[in-house]
Short mmCIF file of C-alpha atoms in Angstrom, two decimals:
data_model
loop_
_atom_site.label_atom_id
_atom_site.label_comp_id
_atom_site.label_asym_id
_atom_site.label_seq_id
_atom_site.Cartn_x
_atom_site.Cartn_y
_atom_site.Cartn_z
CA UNK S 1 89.98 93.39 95.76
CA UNK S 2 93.32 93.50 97.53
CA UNK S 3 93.92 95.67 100.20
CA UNK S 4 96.85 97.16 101.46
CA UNK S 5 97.71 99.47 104.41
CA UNK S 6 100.29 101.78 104.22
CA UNK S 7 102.31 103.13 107.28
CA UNK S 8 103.72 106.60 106.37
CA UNK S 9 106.16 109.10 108.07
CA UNK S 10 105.73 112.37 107.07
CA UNK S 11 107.31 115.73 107.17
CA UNK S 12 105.39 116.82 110.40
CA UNK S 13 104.73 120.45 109.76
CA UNK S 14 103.03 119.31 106.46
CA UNK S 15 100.79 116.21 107.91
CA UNK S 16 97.49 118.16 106.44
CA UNK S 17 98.66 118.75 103.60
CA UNK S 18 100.32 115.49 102.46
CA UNK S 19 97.51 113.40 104.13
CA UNK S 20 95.25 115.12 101.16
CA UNK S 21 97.56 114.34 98.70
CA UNK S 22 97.52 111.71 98.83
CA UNK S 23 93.74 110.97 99.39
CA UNK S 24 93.54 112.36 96.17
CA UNK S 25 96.02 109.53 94.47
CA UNK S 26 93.18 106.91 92.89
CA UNK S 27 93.39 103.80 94.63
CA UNK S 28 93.71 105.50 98.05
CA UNK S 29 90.58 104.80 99.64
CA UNK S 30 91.34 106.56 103.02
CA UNK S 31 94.12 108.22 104.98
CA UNK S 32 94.54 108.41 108.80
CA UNK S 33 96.45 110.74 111.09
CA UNK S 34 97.51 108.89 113.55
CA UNK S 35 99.85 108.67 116.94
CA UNK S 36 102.95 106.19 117.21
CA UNK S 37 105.62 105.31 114.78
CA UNK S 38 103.89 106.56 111.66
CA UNK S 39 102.33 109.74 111.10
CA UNK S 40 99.75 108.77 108.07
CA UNK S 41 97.93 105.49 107.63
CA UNK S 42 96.36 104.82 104.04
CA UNK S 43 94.37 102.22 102.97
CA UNK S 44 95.00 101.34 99.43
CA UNK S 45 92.46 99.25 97.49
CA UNK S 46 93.26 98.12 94.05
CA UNK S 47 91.53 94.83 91.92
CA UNK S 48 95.26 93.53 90.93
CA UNK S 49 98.34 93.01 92.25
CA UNK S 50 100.24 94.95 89.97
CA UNK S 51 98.25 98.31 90.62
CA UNK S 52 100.04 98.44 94.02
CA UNK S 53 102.93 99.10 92.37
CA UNK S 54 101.51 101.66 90.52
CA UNK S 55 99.45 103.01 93.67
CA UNK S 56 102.30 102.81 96.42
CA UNK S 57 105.96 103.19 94.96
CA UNK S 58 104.72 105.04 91.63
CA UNK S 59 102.33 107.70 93.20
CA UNK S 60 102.07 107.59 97.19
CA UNK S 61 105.58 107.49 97.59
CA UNK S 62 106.41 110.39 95.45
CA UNK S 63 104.12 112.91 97.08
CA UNK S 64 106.35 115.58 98.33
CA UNK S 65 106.88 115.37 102.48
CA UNK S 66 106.76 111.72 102.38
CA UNK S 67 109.60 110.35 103.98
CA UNK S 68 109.70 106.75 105.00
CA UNK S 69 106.89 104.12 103.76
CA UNK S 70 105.55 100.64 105.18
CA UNK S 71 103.33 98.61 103.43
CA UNK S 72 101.29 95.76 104.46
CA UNK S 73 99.70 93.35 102.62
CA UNK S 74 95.94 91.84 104.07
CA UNK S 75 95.42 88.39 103.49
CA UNK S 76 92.15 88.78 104.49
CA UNK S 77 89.21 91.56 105.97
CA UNK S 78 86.91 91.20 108.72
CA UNK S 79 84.55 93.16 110.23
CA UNK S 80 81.15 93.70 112.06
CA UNK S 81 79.76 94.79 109.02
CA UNK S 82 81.17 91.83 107.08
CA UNK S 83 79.69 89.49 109.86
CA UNK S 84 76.11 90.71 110.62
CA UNK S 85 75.34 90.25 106.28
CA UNK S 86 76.80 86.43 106.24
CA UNK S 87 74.44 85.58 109.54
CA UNK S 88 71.80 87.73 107.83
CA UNK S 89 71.63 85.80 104.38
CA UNK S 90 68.04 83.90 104.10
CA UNK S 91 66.75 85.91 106.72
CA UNK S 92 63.39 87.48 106.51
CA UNK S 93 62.25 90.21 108.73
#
C-alpha cells in the first residue's frame, strides 16, 4: 500500500465543504482540518503508484475551492499500533 499525505490550501469560507469532497474521492482515506500553512490534510492510500496520479492531480486537485496542493510521499509507516502486534507475535495470553 503506498501512502501519501496531501497538504491542501483551501478557499477558507468553504473548508467544510471541500474537506467532504474530497473524503468522498476513493482513495482518500481521511481528511484533516488543520492550523498552519495548509488548511486540509488528506491521507491518500492507493496499492500502485500510478493511482496517485489518478487520486491527487486527476480528482483531489480538481475539487472546486482547492487552491494550492503538496504532496508527500511515505517511505515508510510507524505507529503504536504497528509496534505492540510485531512484539505481540507468538505471544500467548
Amino acid at each position: 500500500m503506498i501512502t501519501a499525505i496531501v497538504l491542501i490550501k483551501t478557499s477558507v469560507d468553504r473548508i467544510p465543504e471541500i474537506a467532504e469532497a474530497i473524503a468522498a474521492i476513493e482513495g482518500v482515506s481521511e481528511v484533516y482540518s488543520v492550523t498552519g500553512g495548509y488548511d486540509l490534510v488528506a491521507m491518500v492510500r492507493v496499492r500502485r503508484h500510478d493511482d496517485l496520479a489518478e487520486v491527487i492531480p486527476g480528482r483531489l486537485n480538481k475539487v472546486p475551492g482547492v487552491a494550492h496542493t503538496e504532496t508527500q510521499i511515505a517511505f515508510r509507516t510507524y505507529s503504536q499500533h504497528d509496534l505492540e502486534a510485531a512484539f505481540a507475535i507468538g505471544l500467548e495470553e
